[in-house]
Short mmCIF file of C-alpha atoms and ligand atoms in Angstrom, two decimals:
data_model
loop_
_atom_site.label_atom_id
_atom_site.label_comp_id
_atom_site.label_asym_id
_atom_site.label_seq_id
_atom_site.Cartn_x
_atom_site.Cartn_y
_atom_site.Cartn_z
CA UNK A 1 186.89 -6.23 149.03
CA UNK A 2 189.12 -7.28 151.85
CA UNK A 3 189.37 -4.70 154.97
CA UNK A 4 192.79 -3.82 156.17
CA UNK A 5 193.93 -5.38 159.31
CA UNK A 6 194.05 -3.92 162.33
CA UNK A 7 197.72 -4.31 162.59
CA UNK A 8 198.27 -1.73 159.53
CA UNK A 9 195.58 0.91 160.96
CA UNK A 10 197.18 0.74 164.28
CA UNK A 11 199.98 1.68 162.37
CA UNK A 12 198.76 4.50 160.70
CA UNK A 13 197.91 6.07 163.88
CA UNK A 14 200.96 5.83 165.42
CA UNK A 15 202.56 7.92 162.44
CA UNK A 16 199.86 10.68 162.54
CA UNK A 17 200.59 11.11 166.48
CA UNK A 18 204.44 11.76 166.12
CA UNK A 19 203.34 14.13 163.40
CA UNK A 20 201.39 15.60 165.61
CA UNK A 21 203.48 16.03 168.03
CA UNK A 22 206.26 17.34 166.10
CA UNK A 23 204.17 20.30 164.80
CA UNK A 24 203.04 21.79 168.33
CA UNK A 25 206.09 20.93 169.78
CA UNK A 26 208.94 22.44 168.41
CA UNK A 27 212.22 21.50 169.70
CA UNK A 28 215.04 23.79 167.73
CA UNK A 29 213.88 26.34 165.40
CA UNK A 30 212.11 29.37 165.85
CA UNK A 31 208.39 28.45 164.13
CA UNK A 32 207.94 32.16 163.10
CA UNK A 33 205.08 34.41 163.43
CA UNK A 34 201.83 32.55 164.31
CA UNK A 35 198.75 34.58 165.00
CA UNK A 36 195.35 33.51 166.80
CA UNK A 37 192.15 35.51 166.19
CA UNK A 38 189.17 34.68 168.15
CA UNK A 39 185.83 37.23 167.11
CA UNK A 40 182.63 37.35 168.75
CA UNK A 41 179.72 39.42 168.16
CA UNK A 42 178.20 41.19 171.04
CA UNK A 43 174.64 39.78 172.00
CA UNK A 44 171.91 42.72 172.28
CA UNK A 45 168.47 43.39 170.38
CA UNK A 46 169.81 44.62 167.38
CA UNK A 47 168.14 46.36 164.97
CA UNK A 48 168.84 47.85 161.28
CA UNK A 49 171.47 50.52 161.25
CA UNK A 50 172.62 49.90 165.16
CA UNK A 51 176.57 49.63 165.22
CA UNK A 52 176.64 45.91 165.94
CA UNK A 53 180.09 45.49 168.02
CA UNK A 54 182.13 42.45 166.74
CA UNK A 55 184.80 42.29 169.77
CA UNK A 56 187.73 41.08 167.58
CA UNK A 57 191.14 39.68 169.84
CA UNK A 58 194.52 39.08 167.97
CA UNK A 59 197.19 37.30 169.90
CA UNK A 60 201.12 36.45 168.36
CA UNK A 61 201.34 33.00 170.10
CA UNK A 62 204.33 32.49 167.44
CA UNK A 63 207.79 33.00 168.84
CA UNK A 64 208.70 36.16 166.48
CA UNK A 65 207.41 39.40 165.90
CA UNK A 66 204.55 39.22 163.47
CA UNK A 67 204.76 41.97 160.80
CA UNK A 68 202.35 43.68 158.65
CA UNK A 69 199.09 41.56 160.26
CA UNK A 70 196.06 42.90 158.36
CA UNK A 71 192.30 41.90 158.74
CA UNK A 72 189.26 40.90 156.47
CA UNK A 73 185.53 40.00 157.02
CA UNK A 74 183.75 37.64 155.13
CA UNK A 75 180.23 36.79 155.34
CA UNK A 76 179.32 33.34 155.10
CA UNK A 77 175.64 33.82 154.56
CA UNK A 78 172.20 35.97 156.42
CA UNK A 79 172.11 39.31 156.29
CA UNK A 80 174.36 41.69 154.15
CA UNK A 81 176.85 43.05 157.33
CA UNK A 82 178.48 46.49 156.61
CA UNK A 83 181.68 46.47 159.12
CA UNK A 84 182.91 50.48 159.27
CA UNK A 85 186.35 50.61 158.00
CA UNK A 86 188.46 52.63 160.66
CA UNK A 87 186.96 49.70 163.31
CA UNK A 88 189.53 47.93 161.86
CA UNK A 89 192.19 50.24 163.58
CA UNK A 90 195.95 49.40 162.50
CA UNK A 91 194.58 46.27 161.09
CA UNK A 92 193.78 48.19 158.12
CA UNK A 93 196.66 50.58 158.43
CA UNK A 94 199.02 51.07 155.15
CA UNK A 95 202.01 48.95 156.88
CA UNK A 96 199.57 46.48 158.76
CA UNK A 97 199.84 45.75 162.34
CA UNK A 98 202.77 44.78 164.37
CA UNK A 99 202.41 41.92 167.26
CA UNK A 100 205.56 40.87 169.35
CA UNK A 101 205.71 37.46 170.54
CA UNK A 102 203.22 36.74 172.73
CA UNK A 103 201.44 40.03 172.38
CA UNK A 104 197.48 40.42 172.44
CA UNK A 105 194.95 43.17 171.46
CA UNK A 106 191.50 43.70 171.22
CA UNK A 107 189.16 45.41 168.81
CA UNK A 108 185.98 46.15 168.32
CA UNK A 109 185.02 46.03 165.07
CA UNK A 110 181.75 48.06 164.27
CA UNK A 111 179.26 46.72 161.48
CA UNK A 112 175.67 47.33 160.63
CA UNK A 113 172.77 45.48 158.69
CA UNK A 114 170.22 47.01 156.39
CA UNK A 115 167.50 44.15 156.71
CA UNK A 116 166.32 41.69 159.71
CA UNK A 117 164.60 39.59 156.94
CA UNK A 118 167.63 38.20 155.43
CA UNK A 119 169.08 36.15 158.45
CA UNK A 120 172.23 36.22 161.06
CA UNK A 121 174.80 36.92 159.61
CA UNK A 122 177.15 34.85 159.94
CA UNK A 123 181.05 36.28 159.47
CA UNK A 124 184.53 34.91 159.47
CA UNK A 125 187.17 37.21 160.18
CA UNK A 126 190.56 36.54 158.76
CA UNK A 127 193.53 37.98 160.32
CA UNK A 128 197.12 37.44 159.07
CA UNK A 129 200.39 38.43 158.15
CA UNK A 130 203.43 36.71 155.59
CA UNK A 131 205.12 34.43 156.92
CA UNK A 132 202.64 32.78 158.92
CA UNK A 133 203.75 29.42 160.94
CA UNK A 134 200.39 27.88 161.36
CA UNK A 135 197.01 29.33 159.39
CA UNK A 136 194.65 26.93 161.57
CA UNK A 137 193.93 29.35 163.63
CA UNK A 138 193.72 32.88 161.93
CA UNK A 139 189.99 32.55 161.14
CA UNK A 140 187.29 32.85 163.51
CA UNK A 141 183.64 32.57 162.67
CA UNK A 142 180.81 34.13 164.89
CA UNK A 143 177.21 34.66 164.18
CA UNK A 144 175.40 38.07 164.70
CA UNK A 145 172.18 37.73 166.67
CA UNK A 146 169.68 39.77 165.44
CA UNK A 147 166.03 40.25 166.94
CA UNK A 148 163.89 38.17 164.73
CA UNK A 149 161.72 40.26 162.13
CA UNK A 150 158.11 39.19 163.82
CA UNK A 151 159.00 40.61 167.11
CA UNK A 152 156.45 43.14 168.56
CA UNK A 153 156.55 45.35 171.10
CA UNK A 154 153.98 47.10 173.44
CA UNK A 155 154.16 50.77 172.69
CA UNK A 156 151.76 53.43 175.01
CA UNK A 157 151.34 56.76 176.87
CA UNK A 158 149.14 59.49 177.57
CA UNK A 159 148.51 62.73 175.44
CA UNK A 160 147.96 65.87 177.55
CA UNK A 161 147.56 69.69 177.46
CA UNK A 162 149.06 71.65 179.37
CA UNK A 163 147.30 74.02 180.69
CA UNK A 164 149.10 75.43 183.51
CA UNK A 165 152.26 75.08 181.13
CA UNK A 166 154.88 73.90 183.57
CA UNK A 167 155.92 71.64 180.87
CA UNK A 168 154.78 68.71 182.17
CA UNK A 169 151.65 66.60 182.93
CA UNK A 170 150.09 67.70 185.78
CA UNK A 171 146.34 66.50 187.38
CA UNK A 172 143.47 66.38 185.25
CA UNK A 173 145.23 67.03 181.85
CA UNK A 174 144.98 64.37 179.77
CA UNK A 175 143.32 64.70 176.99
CA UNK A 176 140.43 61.82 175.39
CA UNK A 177 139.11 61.26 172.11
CA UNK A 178 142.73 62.12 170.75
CA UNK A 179 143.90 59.97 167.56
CA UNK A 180 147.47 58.60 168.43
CA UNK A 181 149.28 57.40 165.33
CA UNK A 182 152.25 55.39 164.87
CA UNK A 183 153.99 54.26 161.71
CA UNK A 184 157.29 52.39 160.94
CA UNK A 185 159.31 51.75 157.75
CA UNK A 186 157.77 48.65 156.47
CA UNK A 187 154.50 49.36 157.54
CA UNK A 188 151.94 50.12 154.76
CA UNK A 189 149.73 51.79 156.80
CA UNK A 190 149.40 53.45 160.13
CA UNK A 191 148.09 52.09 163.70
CA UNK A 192 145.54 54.34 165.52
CA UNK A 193 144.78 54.33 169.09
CA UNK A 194 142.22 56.55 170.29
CA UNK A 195 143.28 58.37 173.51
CA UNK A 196 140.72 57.13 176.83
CA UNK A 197 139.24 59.66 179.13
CA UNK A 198 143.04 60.09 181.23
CA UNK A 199 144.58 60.58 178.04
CA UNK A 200 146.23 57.23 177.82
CA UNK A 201 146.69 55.22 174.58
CA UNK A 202 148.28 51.77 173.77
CA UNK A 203 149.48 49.98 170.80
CA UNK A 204 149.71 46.18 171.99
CA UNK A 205 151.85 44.79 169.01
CA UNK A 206 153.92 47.37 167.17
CA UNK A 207 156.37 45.74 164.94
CA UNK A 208 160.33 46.52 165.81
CA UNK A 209 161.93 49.10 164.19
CA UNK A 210 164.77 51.60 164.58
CA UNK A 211 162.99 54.85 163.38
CA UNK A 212 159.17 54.82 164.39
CA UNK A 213 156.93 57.72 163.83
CA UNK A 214 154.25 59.00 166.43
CA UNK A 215 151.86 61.81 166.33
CA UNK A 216 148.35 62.57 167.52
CA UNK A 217 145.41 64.26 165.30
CA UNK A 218 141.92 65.30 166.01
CA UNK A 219 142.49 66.38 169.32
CA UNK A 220 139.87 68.03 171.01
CA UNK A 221 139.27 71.83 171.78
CA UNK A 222 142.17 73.77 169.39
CA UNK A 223 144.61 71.54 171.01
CA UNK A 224 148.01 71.58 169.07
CA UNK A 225 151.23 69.42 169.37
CA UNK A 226 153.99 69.07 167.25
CA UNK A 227 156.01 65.94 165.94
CA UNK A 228 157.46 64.15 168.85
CA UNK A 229 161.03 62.31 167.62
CA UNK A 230 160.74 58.93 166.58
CA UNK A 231 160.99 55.64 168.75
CA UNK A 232 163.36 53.12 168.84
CA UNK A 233 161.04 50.18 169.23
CA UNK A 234 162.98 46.76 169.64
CA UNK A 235 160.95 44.67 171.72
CA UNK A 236 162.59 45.30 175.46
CA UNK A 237 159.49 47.63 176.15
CA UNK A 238 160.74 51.01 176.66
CA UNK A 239 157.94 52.59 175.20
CA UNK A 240 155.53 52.04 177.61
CA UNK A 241 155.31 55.96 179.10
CA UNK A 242 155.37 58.62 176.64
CA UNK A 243 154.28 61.61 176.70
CA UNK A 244 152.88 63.70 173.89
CA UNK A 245 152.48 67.46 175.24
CA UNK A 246 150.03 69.32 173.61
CA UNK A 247 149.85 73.29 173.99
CA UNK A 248 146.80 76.34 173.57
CA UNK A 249 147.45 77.42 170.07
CA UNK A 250 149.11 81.07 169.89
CA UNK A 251 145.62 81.92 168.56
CA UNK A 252 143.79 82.05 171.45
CA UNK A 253 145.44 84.97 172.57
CA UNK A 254 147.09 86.56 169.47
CA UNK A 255 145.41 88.01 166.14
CA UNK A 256 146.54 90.03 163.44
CA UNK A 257 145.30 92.32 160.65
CA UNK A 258 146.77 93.33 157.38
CA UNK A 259 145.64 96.67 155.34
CA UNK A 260 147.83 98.16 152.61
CA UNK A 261 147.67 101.86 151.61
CA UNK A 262 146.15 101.83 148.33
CA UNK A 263 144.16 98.67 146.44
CA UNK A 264 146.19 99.04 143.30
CA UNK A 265 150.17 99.46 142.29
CA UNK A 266 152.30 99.33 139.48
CA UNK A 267 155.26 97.11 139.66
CA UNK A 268 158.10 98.69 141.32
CA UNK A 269 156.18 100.99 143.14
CA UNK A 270 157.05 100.90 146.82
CA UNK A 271 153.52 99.77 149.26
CA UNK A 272 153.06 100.49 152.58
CA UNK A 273 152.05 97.72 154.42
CA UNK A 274 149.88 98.29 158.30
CA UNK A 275 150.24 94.95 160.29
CA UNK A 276 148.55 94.65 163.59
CA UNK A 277 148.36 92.46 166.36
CA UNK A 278 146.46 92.21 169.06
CA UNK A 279 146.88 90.17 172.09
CA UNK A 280 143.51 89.13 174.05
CA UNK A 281 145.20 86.49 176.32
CA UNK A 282 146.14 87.28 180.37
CA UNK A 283 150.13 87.04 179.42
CA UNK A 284 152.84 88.63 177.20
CA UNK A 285 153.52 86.89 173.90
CA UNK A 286 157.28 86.99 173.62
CA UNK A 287 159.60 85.82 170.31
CA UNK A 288 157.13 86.81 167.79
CA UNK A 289 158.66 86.82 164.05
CA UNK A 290 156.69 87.36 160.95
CA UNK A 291 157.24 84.66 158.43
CA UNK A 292 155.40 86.30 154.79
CA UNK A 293 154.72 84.30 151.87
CA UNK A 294 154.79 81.07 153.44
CA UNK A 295 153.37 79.45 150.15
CA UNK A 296 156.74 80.90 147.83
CA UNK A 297 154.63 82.91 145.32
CA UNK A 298 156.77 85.33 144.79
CA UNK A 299 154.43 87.69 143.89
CA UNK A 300 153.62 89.80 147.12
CA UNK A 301 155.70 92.72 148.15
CA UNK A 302 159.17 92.46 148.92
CA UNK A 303 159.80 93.63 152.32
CA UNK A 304 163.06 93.54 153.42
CA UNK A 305 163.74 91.82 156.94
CA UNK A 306 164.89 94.48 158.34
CA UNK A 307 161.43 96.65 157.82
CA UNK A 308 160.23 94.42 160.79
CA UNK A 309 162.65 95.47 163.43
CA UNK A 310 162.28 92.78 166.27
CA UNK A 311 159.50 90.58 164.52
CA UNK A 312 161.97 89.91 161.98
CA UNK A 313 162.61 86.13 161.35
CA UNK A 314 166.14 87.34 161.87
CA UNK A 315 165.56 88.23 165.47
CA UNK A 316 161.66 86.64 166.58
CA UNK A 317 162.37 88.95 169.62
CA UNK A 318 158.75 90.60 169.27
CA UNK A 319 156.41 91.52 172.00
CA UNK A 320 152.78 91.91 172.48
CA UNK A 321 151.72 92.73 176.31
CA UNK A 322 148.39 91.44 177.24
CA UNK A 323 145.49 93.51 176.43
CA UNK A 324 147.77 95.16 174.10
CA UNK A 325 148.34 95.51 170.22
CA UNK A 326 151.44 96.68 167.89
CA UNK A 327 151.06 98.22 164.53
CA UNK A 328 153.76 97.85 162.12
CA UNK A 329 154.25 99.62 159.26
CA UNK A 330 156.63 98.33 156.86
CA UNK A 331 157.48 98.85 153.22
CA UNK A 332 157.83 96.90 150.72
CA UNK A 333 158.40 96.98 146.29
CA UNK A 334 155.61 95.48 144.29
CA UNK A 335 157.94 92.67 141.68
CA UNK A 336 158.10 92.25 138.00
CA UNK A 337 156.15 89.02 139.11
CA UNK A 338 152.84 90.26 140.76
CA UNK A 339 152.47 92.15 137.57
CA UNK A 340 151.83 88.98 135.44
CA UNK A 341 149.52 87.97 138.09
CA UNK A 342 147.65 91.19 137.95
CA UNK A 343 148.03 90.68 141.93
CA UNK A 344 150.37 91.27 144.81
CA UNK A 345 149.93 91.97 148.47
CA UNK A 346 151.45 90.99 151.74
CA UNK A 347 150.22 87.19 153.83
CA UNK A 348 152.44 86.72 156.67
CA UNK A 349 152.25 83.90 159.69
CA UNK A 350 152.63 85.56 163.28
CA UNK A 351 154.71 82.53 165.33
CA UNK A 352 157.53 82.07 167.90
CA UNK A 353 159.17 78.80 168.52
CA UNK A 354 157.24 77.86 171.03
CA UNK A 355 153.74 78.66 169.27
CA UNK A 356 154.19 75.04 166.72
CA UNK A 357 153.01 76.83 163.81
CA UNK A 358 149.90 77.94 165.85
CA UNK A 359 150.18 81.29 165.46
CA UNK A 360 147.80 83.53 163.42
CA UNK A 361 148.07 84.19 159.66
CA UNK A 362 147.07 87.26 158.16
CA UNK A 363 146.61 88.62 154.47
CA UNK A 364 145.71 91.33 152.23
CA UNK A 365 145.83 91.19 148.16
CA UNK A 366 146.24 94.17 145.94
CA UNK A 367 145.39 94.62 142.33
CA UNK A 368 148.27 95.40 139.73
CA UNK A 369 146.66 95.65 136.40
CA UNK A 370 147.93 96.73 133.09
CA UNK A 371 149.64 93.54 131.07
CA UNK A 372 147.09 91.69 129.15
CA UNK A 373 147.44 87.43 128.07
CA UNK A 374 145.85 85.06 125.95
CA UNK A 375 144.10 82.28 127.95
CA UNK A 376 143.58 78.92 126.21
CA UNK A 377 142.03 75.77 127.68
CA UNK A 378 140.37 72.80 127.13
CA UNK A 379 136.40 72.07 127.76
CA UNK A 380 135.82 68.59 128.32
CA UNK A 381 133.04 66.18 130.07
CA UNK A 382 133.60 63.06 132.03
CA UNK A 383 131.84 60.73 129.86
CA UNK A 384 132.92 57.48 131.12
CA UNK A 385 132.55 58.87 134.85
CA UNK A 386 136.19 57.87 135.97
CA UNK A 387 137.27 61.26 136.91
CA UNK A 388 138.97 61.64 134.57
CA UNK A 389 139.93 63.21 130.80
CA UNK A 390 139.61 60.77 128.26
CA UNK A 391 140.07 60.93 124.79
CA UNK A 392 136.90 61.64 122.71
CA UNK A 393 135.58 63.70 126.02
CA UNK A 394 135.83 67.26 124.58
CA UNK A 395 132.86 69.40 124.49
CA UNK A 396 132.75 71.01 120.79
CA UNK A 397 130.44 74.06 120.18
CA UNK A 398 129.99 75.21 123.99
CA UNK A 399 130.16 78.62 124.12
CA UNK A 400 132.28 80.02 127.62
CA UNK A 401 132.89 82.52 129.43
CA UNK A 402 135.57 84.33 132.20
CA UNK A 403 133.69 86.64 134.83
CA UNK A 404 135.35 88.67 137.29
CA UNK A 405 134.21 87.48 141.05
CA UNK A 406 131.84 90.08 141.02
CA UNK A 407 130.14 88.10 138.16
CA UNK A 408 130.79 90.84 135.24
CA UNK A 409 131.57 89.50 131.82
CA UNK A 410 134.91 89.77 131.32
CA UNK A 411 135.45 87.71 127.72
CA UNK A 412 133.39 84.81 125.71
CA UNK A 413 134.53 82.51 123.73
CA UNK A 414 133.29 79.24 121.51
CA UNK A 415 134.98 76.02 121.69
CA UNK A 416 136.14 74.25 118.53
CA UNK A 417 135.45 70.65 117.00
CA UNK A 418 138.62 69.95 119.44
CA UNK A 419 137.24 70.95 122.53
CA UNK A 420 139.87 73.95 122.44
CA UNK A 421 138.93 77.64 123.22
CA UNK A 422 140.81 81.27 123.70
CA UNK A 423 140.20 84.13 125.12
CA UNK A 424 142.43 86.87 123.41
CA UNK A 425 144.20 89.46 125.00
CA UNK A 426 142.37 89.48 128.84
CA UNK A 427 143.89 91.31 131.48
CA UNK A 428 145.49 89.20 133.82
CA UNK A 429 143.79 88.34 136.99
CA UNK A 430 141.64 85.43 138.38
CA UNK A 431 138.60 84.32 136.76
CA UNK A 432 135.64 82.57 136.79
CA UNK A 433 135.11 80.58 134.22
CA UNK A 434 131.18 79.61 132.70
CA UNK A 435 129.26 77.93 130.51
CA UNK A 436 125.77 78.65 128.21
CA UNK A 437 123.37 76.01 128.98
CA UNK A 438 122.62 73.14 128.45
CA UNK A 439 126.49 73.18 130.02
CA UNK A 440 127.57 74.40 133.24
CA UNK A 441 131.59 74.24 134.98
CA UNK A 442 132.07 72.00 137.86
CA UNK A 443 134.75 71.55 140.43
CA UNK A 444 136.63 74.39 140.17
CA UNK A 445 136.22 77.08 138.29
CA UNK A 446 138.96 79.23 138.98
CA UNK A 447 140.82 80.51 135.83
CA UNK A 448 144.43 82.67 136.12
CA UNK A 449 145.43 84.26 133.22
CA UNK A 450 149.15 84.95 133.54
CA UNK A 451 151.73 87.13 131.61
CA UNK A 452 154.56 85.92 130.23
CA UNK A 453 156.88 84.25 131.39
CA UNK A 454 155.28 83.53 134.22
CA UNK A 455 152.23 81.56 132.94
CA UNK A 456 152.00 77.66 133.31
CA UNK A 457 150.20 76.28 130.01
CA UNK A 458 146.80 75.85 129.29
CA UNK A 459 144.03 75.00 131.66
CA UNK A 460 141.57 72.35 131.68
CA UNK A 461 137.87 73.01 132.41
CA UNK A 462 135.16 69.88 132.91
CA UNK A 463 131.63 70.63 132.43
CA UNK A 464 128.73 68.45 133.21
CA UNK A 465 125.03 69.00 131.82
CA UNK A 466 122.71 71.11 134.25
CA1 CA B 501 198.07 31.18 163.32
CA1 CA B 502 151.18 70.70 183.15
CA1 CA B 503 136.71 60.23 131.70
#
């Protein structure tokens, strides 16, 4: 093949120049609307779910105004990048933006990622209106930094009590042999540092994250904090001086005692409740509420809120001066719902919002007999050892029984080929349930036989051979 000369390329450079030149230079006509958009994305150590700024400027270097301009975001490739809509301002707007000639503005688009795993994304934002003289320059790429996913970060503090409760850490208050625990999403498990004899702890390499957990456990002597909020850990060591403030529980200075009036109601009688606490401690306990049936039973007595005055949860404005106690009496109505159980009564915590849950709890059950259920369960034997019931694991031909706690025989009963047994018409309360040798019932042994329709099915009961 013959190359050209260099006479004929010479030549074709020559024409592309005056092209050239004609096209940024214009001598006669307006061009039109021509809009430049340059985008950059901020540098910082960004994380999942920060607003990421992309700093976005528009200039109308065309020599008319340039109507309805409107902006898009692509992403090229990395991570999937979630730009909030109203960053866009009047980019976005119905009618598009409006740019004079020569006219710049910035904006700062906002955008988030879900992932660090996935890459930098990188985006090209397009910004453009009709009529456009020269589309060269209305996209601008620009790459989102973000930290890399096997940064670490040094993560430490000191746990104290505080005795002398000025709020802060003062002298000699650290406490050692404290469990400091820190967890991340991500992580499949959680890092422990024991706390030294100041108090201190240190996690050397804790991977970045925007929403890390920290807590402490076993501390020593009663000790009780609460659930510190969670770190921002993203690798420019800001961590390095916590402080996790622990408190005396509320215990150590208040108690509290529950009696009712009689040891048996009917439902929808009304019970008189006597709740008192006592304070032992050196200072007034202030903000004291009574929170009752903190496990949702529904079956103790209904008092209304207003039956406990200033320890309501309403207004946690009780008092107890030190060396002191309050009685309470309040009222309450026995529901439909304690009669099924054969059970009600009154179990209340004792807190104010300073206590973190350390206050004391208090209870006292009452009988409500009178409605009567079947009770049918399984009797079955872990053959295999796994744990667990298996099929072929029933126990046929085992004769059971329910005693009350006191031990007396309450109701006995045979199982069938199936393993299946009933115990007609019992009057609803807990039992305990037993078996005839050669059997006997482990784990535990608690039966409930429930009216309807409150009841929850049939229970299962394992034996294993004495
Ligand atoms: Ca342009
Ligand atoms: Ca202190
Ligand atoms: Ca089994």
């Amino acid at each position: 093949m013959r190359r050209k000369s260099l006479r004929a390329i010479g030549a074709l450079t020559v024409a592309f120049t005056v092209t050239g030149l004609m096209t940024a230079v214009p001598a006669y006509a307006a061009t039109g609307p021509n809009i430049k958009v340059t985008a950059k994305a901020q540098e910082g150590r960004w994380l999942p779910g920060d607003a990421i700024p992309i700093e976005v400027t528009v200039a109308n270097i065309g020599d008319t105004t340039a109507n309805q301009v409107k902006g898009y975001g692509d992403r090229e490739s990395g991570a999937y990048f979630a730009i909030e809509e109203a960053s866009w301002g009047d980019l976005r707007s119905t009618d598009g933006a409006t740019y004079a000639p020569g006219e710049s503005r910035t904006y700062t688009l906002k955008g988030s990622v879900y992932t660090l795993t996935e890459g930098n994304p990188v985006l090209v934002i397009d910004v453009s209106g009709p009529g456009e003289a020269d589309y060269s320059d209305n996209r601008s790429r620009t790459t989102v930094g973000l930290l890399s996913p096997d940064t670490t970060d040094r993560v430490a503090g000191v746990l104290y009590g505080d005795r002398n409760e000025d709020g802060k850490l003062s002298p000699g208050e650290g406490l050692a042999g404290a469990e400091a625990r820190l967890i991340g999403p991500g992580m499949s498990e959680y890092l422990v540092a024991v706390t030294d004899a100041e108090g201190r702890f240190a996690f050397d390499a804790v991977p970045v994250g925007p929403n890390i957990s920290w807590h402490f456990e076993k501390l020593p002597d009663g000790w009780v904090t609460g659930y510190p909020p969670s770190l921002r850990v993203d690798g420019s060591g800001q961590n390095t001086a916590l402080e996790g403030r622990a408190i005396r529980p509320l215990t150590d200075a208040l108690s509290a005692k529950i009696t009712l009036d009689k040891t048996s109601y009917a439902v929808g009688e009304t019970a008189t409740a006597t709740v008192t606490l006592t304070n032992a401690g050196t200072r007034e306990v202030s903000g004291l509420y009574a929170g009752c049936d903190p496990g949702g039973f529904e079956r103790g007595l209904e008092v209304p809120a207003a039956q406990w005055g200033a320890f309501s949860y309403v207004n946690k404005a009780g008092k107890v001066a030190p060396g002191q106690s309050v009685v309470l009496k309040v009222t309450g109505t026995v529901p439909a719902k304690a009669g099924a159980y054969g059970q009600t009564g009154l179990d209340c915590w004792f807190d104010n919002d300073n206590s973190l849950s350390s206050g004391p709890y208090a209870y006292e059950n009452a009988k409500v007999p009178g409605k009567r259920a079947d009770s049918r369960g399984r009797i079955w034997t872990d053959k295999n050892g796994n744990g667990q019931w298996d099929s072929g694991e029933q126990v046929p031909n085992v004769t059971v029984t329910l005693t009350t706690d006191g031990g007396k025989l309450v109701s006995l009963a045979r199982t069938g080929a199936d393993g299946w047994v009933t115990f007609p018409n019992v009057a609803v309360g807990v039992y305990q349930l037993r078996a005839i040798a050669p059997w006997r019932a482990g784990g535990d042994t608690d039966v409930y036989v429930i009216a309807p329709p409150y009841g929850f099915g049939d229970w299962h009961q394992q034996v294993v051979r004495r």
